[in-house]
mmCIF file of C-alpha atoms in Angstrom:
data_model
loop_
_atom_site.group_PDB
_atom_site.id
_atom_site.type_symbol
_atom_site.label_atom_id
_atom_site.label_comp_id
_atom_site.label_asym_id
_atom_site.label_seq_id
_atom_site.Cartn_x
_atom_site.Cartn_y
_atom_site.Cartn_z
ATOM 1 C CA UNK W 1 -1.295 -12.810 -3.565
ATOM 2 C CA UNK W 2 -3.056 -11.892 -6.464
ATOM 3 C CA UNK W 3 -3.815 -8.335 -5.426
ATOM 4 C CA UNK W 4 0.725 -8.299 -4.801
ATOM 5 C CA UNK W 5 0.764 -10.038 -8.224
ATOM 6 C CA UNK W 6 -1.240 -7.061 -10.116
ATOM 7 C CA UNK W 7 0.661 -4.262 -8.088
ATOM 8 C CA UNK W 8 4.343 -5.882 -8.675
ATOM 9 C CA UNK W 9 2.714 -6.288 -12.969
ATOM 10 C CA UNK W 10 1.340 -2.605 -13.241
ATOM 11 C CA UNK W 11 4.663 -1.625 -11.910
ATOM 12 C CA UNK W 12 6.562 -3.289 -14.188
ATOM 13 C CA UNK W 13 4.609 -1.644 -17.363
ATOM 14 C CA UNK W 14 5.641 1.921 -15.904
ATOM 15 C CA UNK W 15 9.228 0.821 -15.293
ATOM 16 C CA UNK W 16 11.808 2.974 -16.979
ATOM 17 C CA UNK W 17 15.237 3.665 -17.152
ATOM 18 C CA UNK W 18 16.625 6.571 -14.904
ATOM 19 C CA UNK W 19 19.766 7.306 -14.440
ATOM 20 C CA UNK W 20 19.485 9.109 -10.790
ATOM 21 C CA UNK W 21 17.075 8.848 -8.459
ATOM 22 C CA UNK W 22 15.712 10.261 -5.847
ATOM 23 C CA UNK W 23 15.730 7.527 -2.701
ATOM 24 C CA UNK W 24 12.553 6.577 -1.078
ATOM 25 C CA UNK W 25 12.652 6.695 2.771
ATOM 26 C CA UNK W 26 10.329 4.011 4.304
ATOM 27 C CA UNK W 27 9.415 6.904 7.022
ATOM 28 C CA UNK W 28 7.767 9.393 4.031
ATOM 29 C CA UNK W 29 6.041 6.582 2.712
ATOM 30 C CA UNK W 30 4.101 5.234 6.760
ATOM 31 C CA UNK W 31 3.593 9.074 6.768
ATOM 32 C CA UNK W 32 1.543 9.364 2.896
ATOM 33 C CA UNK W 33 -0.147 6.437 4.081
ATOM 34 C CA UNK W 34 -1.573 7.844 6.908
ATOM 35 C CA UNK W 35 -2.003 10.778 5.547
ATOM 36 C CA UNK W 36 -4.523 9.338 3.007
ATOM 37 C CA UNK W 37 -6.001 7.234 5.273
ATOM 38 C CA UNK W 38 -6.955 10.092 8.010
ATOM 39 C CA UNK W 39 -10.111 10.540 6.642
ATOM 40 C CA UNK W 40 -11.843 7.149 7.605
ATOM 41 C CA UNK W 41 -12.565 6.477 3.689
ATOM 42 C CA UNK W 42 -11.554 2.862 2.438
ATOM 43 C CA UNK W 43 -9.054 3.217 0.057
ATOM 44 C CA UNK W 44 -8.468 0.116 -2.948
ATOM 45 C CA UNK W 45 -5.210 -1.626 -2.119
ATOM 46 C CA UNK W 46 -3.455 -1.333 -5.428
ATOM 47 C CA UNK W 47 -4.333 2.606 -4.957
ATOM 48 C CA UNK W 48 -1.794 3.220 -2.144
ATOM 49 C CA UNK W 49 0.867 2.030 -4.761
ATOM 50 C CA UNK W 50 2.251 4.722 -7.351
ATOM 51 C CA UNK W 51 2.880 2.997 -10.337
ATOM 52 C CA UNK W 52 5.229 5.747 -12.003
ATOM 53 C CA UNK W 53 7.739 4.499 -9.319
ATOM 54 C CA UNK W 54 8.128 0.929 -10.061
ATOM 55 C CA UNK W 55 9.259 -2.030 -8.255
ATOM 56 C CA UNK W 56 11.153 -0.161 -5.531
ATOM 57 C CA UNK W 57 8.258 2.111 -5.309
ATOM 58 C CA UNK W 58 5.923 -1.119 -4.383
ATOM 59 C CA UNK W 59 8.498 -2.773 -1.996
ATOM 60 C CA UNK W 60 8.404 0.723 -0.041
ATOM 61 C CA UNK W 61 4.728 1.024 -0.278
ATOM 62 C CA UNK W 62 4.291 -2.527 0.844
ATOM 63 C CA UNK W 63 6.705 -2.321 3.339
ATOM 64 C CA UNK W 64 5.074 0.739 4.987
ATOM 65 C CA UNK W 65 1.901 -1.004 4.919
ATOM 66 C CA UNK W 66 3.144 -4.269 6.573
ATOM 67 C CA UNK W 67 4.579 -1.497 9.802
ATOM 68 C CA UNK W 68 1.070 0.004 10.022
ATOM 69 C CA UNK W 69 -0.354 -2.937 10.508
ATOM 70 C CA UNK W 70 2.190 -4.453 12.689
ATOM 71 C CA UNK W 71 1.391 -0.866 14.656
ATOM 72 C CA UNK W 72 -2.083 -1.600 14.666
ATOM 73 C CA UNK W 73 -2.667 1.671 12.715
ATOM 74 C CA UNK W 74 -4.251 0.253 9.651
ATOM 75 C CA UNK W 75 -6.245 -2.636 8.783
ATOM 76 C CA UNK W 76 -7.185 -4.546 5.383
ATOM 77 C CA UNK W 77 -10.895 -5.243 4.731
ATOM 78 C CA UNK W 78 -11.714 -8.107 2.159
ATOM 79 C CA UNK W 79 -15.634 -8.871 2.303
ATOM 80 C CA UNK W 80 -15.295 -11.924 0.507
ATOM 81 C CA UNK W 81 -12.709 -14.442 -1.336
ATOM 82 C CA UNK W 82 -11.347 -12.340 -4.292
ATOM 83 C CA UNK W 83 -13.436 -8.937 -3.489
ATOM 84 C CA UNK W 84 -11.209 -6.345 -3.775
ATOM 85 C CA UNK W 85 -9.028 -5.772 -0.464
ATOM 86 C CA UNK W 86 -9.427 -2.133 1.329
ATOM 87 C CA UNK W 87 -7.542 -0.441 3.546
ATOM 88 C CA UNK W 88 -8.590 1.655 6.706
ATOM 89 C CA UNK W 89 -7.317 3.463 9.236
ATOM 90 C CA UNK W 90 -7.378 1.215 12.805
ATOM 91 C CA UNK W 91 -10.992 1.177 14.365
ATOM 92 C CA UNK W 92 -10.349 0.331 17.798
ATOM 93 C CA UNK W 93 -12.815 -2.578 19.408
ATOM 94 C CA UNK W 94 -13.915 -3.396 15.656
ATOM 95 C CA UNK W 95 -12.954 -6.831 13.532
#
């Protein structure tokens, strides 16, 4: 919750006004995702989040995340109670 609570904040600070925008398919977003997760590095949690896109940029984002792991293409590593949450790509046989 608190890692959610910083994202949805930092969003909020970058938040601007924009007449038109471009729409942000849910698809494009599992594929970045992936994408920057191919190489087997742990990535931060709040990283995968663009915060020049703002709230709808985050509900995307998290929503993409929440399908990978429904997939079982991604997992979220958290070594302890408030360390810093990581993401990875799936290791298979691992947990």
């Amino acid at each position: 919750l608190a890692a959610m609570r910083d994202v949805m904040q930092r969003a909020q600070l970058q938040q601007s006004h924009v007449i038109a925008t471009e729409g942000l398919s849910l698809e494009q977003r599992l594929q970045e995702v992936v994408a920057r997760l191919r190489s087997g590095a742990l990535v931060v949690f709040h990283e995968l989040f663009p915060a020049h896109e703002g709230r709808l940029g985050v509900v995307v984002t998290f929503m993409a995340i929440l399908e990978l792991l429904k997939q079982k293409m991604i997992e979220l590593v958290q070594d302890a109670v408030f360390a810093p949450i990581y993401v990875r790509q799936w290791v298979d046989g691992e947990q």
